[in-house]
Short mmCIF file of C-alpha atoms and ligand atoms in Angstrom, two decimals:
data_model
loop_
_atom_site.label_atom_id
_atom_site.label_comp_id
_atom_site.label_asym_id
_atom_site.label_seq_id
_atom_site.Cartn_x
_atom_site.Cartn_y
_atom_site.Cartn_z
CA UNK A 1 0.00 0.00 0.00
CA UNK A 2 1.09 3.55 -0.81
CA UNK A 3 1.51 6.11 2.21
CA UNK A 4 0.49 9.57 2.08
CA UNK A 5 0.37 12.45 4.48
CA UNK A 6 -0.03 16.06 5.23
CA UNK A 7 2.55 17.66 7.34
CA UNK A 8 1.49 20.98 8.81
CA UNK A 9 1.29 22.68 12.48
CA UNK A 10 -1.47 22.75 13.36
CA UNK A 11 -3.03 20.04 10.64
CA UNK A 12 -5.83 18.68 12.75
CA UNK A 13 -8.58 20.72 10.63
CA UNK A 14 -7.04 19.75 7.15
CA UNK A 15 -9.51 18.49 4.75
CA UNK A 16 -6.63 17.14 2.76
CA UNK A 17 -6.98 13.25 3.87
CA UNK A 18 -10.61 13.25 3.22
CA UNK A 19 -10.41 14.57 -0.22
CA UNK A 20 -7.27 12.09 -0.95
CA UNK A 21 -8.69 8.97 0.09
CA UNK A 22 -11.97 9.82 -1.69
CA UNK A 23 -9.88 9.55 -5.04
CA UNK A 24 -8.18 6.09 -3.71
CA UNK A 25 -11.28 4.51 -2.68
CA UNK A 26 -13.26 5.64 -5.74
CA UNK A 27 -10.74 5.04 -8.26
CA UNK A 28 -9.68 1.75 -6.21
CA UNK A 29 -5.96 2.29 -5.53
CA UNK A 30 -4.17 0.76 -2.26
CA UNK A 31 -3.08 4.03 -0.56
CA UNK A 32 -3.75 5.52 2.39
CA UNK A 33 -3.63 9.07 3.24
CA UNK A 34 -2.66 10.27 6.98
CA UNK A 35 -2.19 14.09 8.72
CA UNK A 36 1.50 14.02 10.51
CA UNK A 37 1.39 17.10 13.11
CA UNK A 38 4.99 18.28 12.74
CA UNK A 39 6.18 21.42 15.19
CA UNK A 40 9.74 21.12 13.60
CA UNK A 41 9.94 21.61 10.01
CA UNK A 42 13.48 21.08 9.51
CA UNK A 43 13.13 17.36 10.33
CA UNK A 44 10.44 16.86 7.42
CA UNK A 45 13.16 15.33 5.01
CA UNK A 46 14.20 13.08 8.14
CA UNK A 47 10.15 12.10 8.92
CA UNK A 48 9.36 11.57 4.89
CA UNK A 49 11.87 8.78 4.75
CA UNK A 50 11.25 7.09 7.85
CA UNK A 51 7.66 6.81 7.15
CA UNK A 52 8.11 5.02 3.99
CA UNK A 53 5.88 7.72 1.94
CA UNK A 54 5.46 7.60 -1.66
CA UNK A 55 3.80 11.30 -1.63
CA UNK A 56 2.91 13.98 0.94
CA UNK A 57 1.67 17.79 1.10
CA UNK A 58 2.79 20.29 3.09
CA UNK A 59 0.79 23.58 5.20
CA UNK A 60 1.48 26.25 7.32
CA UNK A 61 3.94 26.76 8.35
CA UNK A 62 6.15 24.37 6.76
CA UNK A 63 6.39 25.37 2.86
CA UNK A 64 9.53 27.39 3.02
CA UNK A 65 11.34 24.45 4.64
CA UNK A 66 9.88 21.40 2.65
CA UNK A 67 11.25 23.71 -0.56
CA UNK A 68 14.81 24.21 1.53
CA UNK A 69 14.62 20.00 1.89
CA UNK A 70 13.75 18.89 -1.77
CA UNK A 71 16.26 17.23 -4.24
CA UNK A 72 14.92 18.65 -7.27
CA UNK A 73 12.37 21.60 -7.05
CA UNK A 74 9.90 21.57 -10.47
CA UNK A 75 8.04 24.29 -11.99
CA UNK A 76 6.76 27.48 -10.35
CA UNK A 77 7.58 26.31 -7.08
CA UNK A 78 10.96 27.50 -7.67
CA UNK A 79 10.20 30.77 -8.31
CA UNK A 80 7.82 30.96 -5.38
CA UNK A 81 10.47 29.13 -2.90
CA UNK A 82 7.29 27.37 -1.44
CA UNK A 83 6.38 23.88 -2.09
CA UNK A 84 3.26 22.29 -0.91
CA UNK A 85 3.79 18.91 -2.98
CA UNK A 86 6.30 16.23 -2.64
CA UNK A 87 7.30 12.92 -4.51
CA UNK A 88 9.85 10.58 -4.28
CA UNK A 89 10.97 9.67 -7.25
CA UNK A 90 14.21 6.93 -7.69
CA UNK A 91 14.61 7.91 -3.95
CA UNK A 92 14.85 11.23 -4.41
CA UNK A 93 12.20 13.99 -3.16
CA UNK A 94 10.82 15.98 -5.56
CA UNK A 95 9.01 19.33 -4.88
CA UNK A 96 6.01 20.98 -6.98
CA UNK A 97 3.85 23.96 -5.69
CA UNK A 98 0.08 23.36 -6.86
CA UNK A 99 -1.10 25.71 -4.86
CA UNK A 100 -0.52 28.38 -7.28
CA UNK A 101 -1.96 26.83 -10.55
CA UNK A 102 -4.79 25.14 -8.25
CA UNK A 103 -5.95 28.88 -7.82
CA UNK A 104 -5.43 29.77 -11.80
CA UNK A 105 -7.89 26.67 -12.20
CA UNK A 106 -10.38 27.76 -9.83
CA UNK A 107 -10.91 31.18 -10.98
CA UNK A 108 -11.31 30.06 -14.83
CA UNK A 109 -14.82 30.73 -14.19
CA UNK A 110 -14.75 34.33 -14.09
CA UNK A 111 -13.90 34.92 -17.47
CA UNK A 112 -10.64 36.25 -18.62
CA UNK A 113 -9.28 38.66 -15.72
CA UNK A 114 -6.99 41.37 -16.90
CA UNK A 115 -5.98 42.69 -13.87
CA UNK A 116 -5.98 41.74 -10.07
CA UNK A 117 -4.69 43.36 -6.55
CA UNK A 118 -3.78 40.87 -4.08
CA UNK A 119 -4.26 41.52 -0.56
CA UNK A 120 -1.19 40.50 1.98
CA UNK A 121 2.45 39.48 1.31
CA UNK A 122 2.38 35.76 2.87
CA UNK A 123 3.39 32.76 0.93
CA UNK A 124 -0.05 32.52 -0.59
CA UNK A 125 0.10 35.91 -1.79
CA UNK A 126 3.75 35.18 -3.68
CA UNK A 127 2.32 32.47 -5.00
CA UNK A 128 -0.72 33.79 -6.78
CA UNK A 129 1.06 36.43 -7.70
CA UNK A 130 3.79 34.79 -10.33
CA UNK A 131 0.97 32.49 -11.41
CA UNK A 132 -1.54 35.15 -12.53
CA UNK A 133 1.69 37.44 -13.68
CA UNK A 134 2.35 34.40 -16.30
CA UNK A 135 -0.79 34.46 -17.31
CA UNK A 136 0.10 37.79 -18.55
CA UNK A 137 -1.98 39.09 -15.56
CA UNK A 138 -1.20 42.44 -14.32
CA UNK A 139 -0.65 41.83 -10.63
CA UNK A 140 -0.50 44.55 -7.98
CA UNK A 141 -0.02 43.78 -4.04
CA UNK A 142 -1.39 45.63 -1.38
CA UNK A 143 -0.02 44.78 2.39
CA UNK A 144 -0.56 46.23 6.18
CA UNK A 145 3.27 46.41 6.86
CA UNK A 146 6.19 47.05 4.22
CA UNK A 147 8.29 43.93 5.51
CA UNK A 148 7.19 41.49 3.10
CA UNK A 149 7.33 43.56 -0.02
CA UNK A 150 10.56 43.31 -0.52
CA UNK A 151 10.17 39.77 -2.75
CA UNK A 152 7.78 41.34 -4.90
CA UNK A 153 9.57 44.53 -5.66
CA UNK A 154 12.32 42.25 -6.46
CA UNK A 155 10.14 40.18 -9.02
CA UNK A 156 9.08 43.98 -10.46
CA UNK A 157 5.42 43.85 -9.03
CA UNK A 158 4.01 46.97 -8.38
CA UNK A 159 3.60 46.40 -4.45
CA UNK A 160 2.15 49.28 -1.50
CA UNK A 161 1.30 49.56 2.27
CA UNK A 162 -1.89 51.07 3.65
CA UNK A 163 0.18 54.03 4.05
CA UNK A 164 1.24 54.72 -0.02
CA UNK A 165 -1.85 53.10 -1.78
CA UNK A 166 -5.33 54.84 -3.28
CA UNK A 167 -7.51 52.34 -4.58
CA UNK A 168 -7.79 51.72 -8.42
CA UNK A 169 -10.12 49.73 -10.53
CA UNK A 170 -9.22 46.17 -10.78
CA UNK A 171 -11.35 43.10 -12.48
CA UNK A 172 -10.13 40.90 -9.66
CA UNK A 173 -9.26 41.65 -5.68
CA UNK A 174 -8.00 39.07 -4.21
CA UNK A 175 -7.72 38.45 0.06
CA UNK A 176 -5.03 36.15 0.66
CA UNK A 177 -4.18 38.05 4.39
CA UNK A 178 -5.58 35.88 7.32
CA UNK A 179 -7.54 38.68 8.39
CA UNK A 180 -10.67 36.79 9.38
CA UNK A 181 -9.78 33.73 9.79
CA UNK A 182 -10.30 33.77 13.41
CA UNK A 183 -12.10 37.58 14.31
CA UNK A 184 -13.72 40.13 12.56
CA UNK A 185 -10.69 41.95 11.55
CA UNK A 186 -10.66 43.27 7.48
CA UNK A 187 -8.05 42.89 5.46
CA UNK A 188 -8.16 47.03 5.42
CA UNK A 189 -9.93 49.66 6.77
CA UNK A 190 -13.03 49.90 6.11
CA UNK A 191 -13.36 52.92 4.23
CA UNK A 192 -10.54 52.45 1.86
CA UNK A 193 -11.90 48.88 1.41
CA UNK A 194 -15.50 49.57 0.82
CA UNK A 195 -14.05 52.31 -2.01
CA UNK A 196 -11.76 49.64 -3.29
CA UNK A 197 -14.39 47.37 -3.94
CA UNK A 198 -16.46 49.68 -5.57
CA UNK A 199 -14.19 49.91 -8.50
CA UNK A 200 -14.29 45.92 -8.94
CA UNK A 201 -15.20 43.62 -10.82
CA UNK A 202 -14.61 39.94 -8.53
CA UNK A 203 -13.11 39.31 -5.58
CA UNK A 204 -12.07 36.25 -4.31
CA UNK A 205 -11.01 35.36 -0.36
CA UNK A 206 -8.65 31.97 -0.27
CA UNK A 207 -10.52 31.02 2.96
CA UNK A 208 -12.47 28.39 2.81
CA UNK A 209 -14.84 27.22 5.17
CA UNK A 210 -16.72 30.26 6.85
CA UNK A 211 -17.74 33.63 5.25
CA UNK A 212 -15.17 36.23 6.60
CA UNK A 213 -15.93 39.61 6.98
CA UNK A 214 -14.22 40.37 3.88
CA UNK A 215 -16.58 38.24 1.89
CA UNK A 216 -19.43 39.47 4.12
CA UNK A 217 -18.70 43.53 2.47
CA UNK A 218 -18.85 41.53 -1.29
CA UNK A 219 -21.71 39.86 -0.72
CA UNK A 220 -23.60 43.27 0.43
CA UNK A 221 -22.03 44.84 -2.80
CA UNK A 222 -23.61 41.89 -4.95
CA UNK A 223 -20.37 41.51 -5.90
CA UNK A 224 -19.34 37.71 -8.09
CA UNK A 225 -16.89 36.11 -5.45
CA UNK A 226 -15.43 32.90 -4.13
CA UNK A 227 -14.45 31.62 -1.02
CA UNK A 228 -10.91 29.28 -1.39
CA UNK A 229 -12.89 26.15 -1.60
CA UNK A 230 -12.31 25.98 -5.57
CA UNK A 231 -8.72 26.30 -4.78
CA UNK A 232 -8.43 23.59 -2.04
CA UNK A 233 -10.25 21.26 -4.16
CA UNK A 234 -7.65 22.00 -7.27
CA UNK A 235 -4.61 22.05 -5.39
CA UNK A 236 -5.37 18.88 -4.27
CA UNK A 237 -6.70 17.45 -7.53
CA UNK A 238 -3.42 18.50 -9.30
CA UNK A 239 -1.14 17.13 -6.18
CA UNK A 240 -3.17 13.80 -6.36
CA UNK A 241 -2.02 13.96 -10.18
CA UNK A 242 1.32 14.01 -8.89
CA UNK A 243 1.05 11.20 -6.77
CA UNK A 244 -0.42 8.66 -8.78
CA UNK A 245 2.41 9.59 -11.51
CA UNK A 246 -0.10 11.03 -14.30
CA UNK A 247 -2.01 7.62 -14.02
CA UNK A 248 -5.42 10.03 -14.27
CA UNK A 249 -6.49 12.74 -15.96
CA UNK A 250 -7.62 15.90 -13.73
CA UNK A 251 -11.22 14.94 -14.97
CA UNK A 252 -10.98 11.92 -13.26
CA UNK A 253 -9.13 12.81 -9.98
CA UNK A 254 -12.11 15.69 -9.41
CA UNK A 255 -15.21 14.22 -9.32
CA UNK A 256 -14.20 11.86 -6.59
CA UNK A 257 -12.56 14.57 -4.99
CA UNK A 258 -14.88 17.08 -4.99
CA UNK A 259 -17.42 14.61 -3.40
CA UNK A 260 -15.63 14.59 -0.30
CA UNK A 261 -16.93 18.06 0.17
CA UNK A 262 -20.35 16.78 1.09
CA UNK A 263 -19.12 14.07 3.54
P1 NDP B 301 1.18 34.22 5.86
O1 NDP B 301 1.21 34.11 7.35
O2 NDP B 301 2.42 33.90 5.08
O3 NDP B 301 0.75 35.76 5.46
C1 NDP B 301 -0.32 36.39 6.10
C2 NDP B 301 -0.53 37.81 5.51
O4 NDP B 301 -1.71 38.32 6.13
C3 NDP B 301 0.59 38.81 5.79
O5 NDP B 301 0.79 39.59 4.63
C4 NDP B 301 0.03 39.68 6.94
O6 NDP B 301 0.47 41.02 6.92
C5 NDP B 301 -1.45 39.65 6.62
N1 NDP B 301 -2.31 39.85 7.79
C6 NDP B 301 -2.44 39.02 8.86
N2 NDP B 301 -3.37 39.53 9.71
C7 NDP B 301 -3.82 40.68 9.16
C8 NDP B 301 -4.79 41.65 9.57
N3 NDP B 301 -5.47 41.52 10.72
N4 NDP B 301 -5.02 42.70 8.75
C9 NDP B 301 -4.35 42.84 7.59
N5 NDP B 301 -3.41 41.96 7.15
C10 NDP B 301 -3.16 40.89 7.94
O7 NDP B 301 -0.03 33.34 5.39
P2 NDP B 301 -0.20 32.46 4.05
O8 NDP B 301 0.03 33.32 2.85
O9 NDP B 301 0.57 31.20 4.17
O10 NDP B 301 -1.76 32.06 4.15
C11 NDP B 301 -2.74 33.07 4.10
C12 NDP B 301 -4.14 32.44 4.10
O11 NDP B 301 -4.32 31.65 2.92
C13 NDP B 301 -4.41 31.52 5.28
O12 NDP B 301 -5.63 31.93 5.85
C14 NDP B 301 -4.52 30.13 4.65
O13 NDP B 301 -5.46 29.35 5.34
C15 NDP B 301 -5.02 30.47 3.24
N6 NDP B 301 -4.68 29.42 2.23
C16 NDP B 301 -5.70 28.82 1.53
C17 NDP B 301 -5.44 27.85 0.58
C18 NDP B 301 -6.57 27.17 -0.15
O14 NDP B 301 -6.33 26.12 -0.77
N7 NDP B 301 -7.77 27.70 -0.15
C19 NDP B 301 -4.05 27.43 0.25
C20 NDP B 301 -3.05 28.15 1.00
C21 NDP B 301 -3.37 29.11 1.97
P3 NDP B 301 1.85 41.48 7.66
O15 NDP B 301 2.97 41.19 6.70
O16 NDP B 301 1.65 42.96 7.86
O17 NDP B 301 1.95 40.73 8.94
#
């Protein structure tokens, strides 16, 4: 039997093994799909092995180190220096971010998007932000503090703090900050936020799992939005892609998948 797991601290509310073993049991493949609670992310490498794992993701707050740990980093990942997706392959680990792309999937639905503002400097936030920029998105970031812009004025995105930035009209805002997550907190003030949004066209938050407040002031606006479900569901289809080497088409991996939503 194949292992999986998710490594994360805290991982106890990850949907992750639900939506993985879904796909195995549905699509009858011998794995098995575990959470691993890990406080110490510079012993991932050292866990992977020792479990015997064909495959694992990573969460919060681990990403930076499961990219620092890899072999061989593919794709965007190595632009982001985040990696949410591993695979040994020949006994060596291999690191993907599908993250990024899982979010390029989920907001197909919008229509084309020309330009978008992110919201926070986080991992997330680099993330979306060199996937959407490929897409020949124009990508602007908008953060509380200056202390994380520095990556993105490096990467020549036009970045700004509360302090330097009057809202513009963008098709897409996007709230990756974690504003909201836990209190009523905005990702801004109200004000400048309730301005912002009246000069756009979608907004997305990549929460999933409870309206925020920042969805709450979209919804009121009538706004078209998302919540991150979308994205959770095609990070993980595309990760799930990785694991089982290609053997299944995205088409097949999400319906499966996106059942475990209901359970
Ligand atoms: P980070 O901790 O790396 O970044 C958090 C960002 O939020 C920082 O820019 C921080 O600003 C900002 N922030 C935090 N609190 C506030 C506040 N009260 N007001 C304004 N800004 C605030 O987080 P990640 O990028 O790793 O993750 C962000 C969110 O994305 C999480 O909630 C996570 O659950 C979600 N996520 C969802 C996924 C999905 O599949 N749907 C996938 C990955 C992540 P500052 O720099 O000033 O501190």
């Amino acid at each position: 039997m194949k292992l999986f797991t998710i490594f994360g601290d805290p991982v106890g509310h990850s949907r992750s093994p639900l939506m993985h073993n879904c796909v195995f049991k549905e699509l009858k493949i011998d794995a098995c799909y575990t959470r691993t609670h890990l406080t110490d992310g510079s012993r991932l490498r050292s866990v992977f092995m020792a479990k015997g794992l064909t495959g694992a993701n990573v969460t919060v707050p681990h990403k930076e180190a499961a990219y620092e740990q890899c072999d061989e980093v593919r794709g965007i990942a190595a632009t982001i220096k985040a990696v949410n997706t591993l695979v040994l392959e020949k006994g060596r680990l291999i690191g993907y971010n599908t993250d990024a792309e899982g979010f390029v999937r989920a907001i197909e639905s919008f229509g084309p998007i020309r330009s978008a503002l992110i919201l926070g400097a986080g991992g997330t936030a680099r993330a979306l932000s060199i996937a959407l920029r490929a897409r020949g998105i124009e990508v602007s970031v908008l953060n509380r503090s200056a202390g994380r812009l520095e990556y993105f004025r490096n990467e020549g995105i036009a970045s700004y703090t509360w302090e330097n930035f009057s809202p513009a009209s963008y098709d897409m805002v996007i709230n990756t900050t974690s504003a909201g997550l836990t209190g009523s907190d905005l990702p801004l003030p109200k004000t400048v936020l309730l301005d912002l949004l009246g000069r756009t066209k979608a907004a997305v938050d990549v929460i999933y799992g409870k309206e925020t407040p920042f969805l709450r002031e979209v919804k009121t606006l009538g706004l078209p939005y998302k919540d991150g479900s979308d994205m959770l569901l095609q990070q993980g289809v595309l990760a799930n892609r990785l694991f089982l080497r290609d053997a299944y088409a995205c088409e097949e991996i999400e319906p499966p998948m996106k059942r475990s939503f209901i359970l």
